[in-house]
CSV table of C-alpha atoms in Angstrom, one decimal:
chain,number,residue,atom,x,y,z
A,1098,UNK,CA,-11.4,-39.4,19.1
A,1099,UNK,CA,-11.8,-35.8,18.6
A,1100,UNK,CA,-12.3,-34.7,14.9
A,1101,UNK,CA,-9.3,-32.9,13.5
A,1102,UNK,CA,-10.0,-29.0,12.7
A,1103,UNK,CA,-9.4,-27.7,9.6
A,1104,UNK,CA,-6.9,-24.6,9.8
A,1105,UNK,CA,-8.8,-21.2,9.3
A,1106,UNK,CA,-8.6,-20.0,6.0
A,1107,UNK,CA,-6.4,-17.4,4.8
A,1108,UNK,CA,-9.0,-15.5,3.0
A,1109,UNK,CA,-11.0,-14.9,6.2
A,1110,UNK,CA,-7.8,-13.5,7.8
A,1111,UNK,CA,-8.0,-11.5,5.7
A,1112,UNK,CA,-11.3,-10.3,5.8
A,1113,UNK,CA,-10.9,-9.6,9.5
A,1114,UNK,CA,-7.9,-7.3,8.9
A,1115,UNK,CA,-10.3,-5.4,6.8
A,1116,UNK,CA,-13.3,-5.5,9.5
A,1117,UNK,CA,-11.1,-4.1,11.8
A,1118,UNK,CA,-11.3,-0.5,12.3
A,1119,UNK,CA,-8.7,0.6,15.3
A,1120,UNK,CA,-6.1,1.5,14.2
A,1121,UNK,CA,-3.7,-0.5,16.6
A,1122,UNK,CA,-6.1,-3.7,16.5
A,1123,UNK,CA,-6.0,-3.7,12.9
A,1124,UNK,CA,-2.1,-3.4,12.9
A,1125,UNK,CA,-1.9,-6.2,15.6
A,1126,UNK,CA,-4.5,-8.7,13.0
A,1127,UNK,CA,-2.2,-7.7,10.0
A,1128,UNK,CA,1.2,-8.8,12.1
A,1129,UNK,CA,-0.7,-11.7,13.3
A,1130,UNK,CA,-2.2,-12.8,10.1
A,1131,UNK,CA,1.2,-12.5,8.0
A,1132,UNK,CA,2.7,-14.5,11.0
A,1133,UNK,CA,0.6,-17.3,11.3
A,1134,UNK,CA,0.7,-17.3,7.4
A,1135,UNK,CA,4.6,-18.0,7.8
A,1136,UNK,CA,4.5,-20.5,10.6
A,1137,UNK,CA,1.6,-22.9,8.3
A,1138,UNK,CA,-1.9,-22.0,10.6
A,1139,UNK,CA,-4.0,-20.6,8.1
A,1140,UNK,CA,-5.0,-22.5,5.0
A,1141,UNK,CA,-4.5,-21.5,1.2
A,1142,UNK,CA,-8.3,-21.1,1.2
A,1143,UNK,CA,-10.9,-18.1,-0.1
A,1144,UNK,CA,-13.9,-18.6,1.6
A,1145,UNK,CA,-14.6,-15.5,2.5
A,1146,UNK,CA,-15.9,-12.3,0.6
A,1147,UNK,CA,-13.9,-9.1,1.3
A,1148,UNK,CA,-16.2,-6.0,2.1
A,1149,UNK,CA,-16.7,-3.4,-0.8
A,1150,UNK,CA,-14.6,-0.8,1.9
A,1151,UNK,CA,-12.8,-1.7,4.5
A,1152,UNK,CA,-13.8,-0.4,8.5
A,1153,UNK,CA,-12.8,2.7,9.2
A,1154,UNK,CA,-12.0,4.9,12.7
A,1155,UNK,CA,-14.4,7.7,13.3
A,1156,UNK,CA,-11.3,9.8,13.0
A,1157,UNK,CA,-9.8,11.0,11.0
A,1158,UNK,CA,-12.5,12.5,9.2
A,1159,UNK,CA,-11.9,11.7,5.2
A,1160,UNK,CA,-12.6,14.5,2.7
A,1161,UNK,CA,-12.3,14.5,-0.8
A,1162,UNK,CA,-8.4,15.2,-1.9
A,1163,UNK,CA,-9.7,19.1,-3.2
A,1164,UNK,CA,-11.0,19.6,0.3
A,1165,UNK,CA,-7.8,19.1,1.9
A,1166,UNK,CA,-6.7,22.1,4.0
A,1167,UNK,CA,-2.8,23.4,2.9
A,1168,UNK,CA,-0.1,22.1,4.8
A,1169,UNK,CA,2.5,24.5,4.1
A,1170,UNK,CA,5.9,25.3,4.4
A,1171,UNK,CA,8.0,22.2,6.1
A,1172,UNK,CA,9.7,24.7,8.9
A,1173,UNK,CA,7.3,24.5,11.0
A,1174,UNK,CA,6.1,21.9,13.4
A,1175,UNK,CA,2.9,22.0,12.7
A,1176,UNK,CA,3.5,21.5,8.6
A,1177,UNK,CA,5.5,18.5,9.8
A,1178,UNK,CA,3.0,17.2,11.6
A,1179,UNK,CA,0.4,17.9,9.0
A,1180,UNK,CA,2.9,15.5,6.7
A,1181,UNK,CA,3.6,13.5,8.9
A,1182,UNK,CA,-0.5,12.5,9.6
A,1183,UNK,CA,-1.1,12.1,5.8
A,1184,UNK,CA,1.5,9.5,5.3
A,1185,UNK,CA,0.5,8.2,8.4
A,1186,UNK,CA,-2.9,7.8,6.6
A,1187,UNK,CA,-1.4,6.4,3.7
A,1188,UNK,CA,0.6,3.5,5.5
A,1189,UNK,CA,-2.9,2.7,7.2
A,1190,UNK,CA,-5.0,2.2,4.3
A,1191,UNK,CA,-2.2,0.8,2.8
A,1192,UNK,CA,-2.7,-2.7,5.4
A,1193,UNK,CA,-5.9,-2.5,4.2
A,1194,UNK,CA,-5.0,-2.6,0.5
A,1195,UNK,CA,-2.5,-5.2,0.8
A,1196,UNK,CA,-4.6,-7.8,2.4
A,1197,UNK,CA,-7.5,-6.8,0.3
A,1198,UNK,CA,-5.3,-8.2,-2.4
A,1199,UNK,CA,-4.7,-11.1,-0.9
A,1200,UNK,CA,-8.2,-11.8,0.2
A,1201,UNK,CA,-9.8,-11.1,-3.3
A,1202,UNK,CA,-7.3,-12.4,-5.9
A,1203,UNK,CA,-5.1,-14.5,-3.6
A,1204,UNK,CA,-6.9,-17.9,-5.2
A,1205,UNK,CA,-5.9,-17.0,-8.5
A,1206,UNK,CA,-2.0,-17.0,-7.5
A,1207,UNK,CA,0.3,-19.3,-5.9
A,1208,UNK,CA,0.9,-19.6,-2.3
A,1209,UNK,CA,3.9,-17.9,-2.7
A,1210,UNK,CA,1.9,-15.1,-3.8
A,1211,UNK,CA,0.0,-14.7,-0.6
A,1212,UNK,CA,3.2,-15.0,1.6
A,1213,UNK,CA,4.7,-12.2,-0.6
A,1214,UNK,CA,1.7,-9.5,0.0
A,1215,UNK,CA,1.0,-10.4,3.9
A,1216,UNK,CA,4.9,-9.9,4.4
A,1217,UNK,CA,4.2,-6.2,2.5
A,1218,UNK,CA,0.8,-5.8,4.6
A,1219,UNK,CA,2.5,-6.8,7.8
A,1220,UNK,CA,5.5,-4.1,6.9
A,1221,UNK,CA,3.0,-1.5,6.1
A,1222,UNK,CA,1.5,-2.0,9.4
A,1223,UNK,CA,4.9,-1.7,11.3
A,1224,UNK,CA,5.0,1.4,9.0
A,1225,UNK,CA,1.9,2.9,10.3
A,1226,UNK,CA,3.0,2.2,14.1
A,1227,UNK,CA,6.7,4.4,13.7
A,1228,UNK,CA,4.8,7.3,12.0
A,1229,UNK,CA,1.9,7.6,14.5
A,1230,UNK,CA,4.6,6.6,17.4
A,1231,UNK,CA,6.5,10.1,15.7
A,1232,UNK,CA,3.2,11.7,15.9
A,1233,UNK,CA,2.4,11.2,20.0
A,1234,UNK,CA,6.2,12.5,20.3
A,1235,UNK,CA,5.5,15.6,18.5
A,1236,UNK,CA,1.8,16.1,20.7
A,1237,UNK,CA,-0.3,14.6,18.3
A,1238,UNK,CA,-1.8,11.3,16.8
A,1239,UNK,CA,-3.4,9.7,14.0
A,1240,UNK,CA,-7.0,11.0,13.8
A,1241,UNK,CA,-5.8,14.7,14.7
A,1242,UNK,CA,-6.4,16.0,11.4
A,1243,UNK,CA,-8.6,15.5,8.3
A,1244,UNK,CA,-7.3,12.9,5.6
A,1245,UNK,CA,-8.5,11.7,1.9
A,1246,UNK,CA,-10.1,8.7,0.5
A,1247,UNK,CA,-8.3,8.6,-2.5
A,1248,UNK,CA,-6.1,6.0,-2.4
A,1249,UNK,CA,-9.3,3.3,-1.3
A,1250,UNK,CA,-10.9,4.8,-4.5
A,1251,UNK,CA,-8.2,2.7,-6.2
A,1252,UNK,CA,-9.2,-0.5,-4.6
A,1253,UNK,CA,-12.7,0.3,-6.1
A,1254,UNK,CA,-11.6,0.8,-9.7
A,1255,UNK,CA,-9.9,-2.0,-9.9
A,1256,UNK,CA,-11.6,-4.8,-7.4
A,1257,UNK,CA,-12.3,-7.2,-10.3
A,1258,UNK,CA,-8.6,-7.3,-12.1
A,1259,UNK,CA,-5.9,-8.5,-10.6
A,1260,UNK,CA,-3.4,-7.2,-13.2
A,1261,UNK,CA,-5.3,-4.0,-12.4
A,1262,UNK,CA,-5.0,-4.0,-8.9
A,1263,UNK,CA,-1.2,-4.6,-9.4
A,1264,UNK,CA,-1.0,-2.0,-12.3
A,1265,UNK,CA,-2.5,1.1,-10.5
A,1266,UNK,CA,-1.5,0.3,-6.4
A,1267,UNK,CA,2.0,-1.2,-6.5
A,1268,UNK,CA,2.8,0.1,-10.0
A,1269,UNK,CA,1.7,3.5,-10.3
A,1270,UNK,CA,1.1,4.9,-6.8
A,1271,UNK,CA,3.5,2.9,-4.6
A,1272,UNK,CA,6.1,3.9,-7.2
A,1273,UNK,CA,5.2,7.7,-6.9
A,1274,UNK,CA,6.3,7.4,-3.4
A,1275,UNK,CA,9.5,6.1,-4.4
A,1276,UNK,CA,9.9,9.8,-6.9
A,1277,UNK,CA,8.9,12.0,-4.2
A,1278,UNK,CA,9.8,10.5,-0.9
A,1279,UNK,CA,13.9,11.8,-1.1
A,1280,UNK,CA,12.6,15.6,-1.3
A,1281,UNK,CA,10.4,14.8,1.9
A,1282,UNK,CA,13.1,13.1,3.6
A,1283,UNK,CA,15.5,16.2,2.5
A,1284,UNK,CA,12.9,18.7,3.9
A,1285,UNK,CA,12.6,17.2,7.2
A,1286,UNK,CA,16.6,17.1,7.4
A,1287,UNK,CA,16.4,20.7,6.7
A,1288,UNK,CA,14.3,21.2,9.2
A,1289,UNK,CA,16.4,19.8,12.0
A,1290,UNK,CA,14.0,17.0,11.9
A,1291,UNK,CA,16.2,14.0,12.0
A,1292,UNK,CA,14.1,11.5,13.7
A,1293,UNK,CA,11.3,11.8,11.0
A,1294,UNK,CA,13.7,11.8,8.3
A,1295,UNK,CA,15.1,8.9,9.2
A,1296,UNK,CA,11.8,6.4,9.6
A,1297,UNK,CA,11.0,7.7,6.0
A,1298,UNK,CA,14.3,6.3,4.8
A,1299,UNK,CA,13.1,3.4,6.6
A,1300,UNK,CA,9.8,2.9,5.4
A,1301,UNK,CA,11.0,3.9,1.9
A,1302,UNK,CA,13.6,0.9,1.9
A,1303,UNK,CA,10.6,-1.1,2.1
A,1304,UNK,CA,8.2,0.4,-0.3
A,1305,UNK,CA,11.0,-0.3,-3.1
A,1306,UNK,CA,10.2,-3.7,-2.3
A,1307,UNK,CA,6.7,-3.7,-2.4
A,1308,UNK,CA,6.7,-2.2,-6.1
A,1309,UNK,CA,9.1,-5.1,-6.5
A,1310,UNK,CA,6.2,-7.7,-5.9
A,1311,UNK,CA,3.7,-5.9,-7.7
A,1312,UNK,CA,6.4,-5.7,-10.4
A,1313,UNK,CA,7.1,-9.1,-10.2
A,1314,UNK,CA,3.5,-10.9,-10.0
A,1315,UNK,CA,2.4,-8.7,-12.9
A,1316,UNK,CA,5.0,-10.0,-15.0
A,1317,UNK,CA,4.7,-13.3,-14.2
A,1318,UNK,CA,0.8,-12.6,-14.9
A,1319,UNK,CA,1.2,-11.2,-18.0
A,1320,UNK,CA,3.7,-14.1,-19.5
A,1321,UNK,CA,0.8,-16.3,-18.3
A,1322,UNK,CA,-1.5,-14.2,-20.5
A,1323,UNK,CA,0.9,-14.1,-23.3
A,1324,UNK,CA,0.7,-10.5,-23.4
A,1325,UNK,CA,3.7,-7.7,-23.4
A,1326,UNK,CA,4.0,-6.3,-19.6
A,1327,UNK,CA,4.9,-2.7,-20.2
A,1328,UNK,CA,2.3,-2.3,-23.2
A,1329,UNK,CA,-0.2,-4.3,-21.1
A,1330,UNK,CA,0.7,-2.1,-18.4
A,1331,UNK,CA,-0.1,1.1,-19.9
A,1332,UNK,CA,-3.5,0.2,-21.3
A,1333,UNK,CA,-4.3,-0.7,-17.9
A,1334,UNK,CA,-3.4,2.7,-16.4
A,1335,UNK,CA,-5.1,4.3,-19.2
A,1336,UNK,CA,-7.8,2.4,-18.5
A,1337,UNK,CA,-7.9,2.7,-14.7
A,1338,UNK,CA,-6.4,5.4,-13.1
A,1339,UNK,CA,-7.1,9.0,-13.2
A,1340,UNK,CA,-4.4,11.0,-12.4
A,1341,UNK,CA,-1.8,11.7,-14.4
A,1342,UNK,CA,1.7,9.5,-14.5
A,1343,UNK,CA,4.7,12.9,-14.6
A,1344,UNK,CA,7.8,13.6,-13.7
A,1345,UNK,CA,10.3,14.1,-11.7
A,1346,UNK,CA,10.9,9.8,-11.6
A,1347,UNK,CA,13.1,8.4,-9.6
A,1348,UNK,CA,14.6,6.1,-11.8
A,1349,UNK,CA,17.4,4.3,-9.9
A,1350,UNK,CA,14.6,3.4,-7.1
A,1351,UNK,CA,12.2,2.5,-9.3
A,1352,UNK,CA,14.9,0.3,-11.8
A,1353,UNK,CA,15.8,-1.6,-8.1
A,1354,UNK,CA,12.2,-2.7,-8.0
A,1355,UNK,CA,12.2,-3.7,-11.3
A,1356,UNK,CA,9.6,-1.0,-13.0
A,1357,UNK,CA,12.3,-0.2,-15.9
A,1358,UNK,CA,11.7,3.3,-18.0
A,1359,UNK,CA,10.3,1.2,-21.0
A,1360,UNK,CA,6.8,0.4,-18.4
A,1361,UNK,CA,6.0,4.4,-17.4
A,1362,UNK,CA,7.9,6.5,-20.0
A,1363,UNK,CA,5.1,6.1,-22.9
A,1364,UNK,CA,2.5,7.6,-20.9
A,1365,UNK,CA,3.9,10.1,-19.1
A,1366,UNK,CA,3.5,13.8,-19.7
């Protein structure tokens, strides 16, 4: 009789997601992976180590946010493009970030924890897909232009806390997509640009969400700990992240995913 094989691990799922570096191969692992997840063929197992930085394409070439050239105003097509490729950029670093979460801190959570963040890395992916599918239609593609690093410089800072990871990804940039994507979806209406603006309201349905599980796994975290969320919160982001946390907020958006004033308002300015 044949020995029974042990289902492959979760964590080295994972790890391939991150090892891949085309674009559409890593978004076909990351659909896979949160789908076999769902259907019980990967084991709640961390077996494998997740690389300091994930693989990367040879385009686009990354530059340091300062060196990024200006993308101007949004009437033109080729402003629109140049928003289009860095959110583009954004969503595909993003798969990266959510199964690096997964990967690294997935054994100190429930299983419903992992099911949670593939099903954000698997909608990040299809993310990725409608903004570089928008991209061929307007004569370009992902890779066409320069992009930053700065949201992988995140992963860094925070690749041995958990609550960190949650704090400063989910919490603190995820969220500031949810303040500024409206005005980006308004510009591209302005422009005549309906097709764009639409995926946007799409992909921003989602990202609510996504601060929702951050949200939610840090609070259930922190009651763990016995320590106050929002204050906990904010030492972390003092702690971790660089930028600065200002308005404009959108506050019913971020209220829906249930990052209330009382978390963000004490350290804003």
């Amino acid at each position: 009789m044949a020995e029974d094989i042990a289902p492959r691990s979760v964590g080295e799922a994972c790890r391939d997601v991150l090892l891949s570096a085309d674009p559409f191969a890593k978004l076909m692992r990351a659909r896979a992976v949160a789908r076999d997840w769902r259907l019980g063929l990967l084991a709640h197992r961390f077996d494998a180590e997740m690389p300091l930085r994930p693989a990367r394409p040879a385009a686009p070439e990354l530059l340091p946010p300062s060196q990024m050239p200006k993308r101007g105003k949004m009437g033109s097509e080729r402003s629109r493009i140049a928003m289009l490729h860095a959110l583009a950029h954004i969503e595909f670093v993003a798969i990266d970030l959510a199964f690096d979460l997964v990967g690294r801190f997935g054994r100190d959570f429930p299983p419903e924890f992992v099911g949670d963040w593939l099903k954000v890395g698997a909608e990040e992916a299809m993310h990725f897909a409608l903004l570089d599918r928008r991209l061929k239609q307007m004569g370009s593609h992902y890779g066409a232009l320069p992009a930053h690093d700065g949201l992988w410089e995140a992963a860094e800072e925070t690749a041995h806390d958990a609550l960190a990871r949650l704090a400063i990804v989910p919490m603190v940039l995820e969220a500031r997509a949810l303040d500024i994507t409206p005005t980006t979806i308004e510009r591209f209406t302005q422009a005549g640009d309906g097709v764009s603006a639409r995926a946007l309201t799409r992909i921003m349905a989602d990202e609510i969400r996504h601060v929702s599980a951050g949200t939610k796994w840090f609070n259930r975290a922190t009651k763990r700990l016995g320590v106050d969320a929002p204050e906990y919160y904010q030492m972390l982001v003092n702690r971790h992240f660089r930028g600065a946390i200002k308005p404009p907020f959108n506050d019913s958006a971020r209220r829906q995913a249930g990052l209330t004033r009382d978390y963000y308002i004490p350290i804003a300015y």
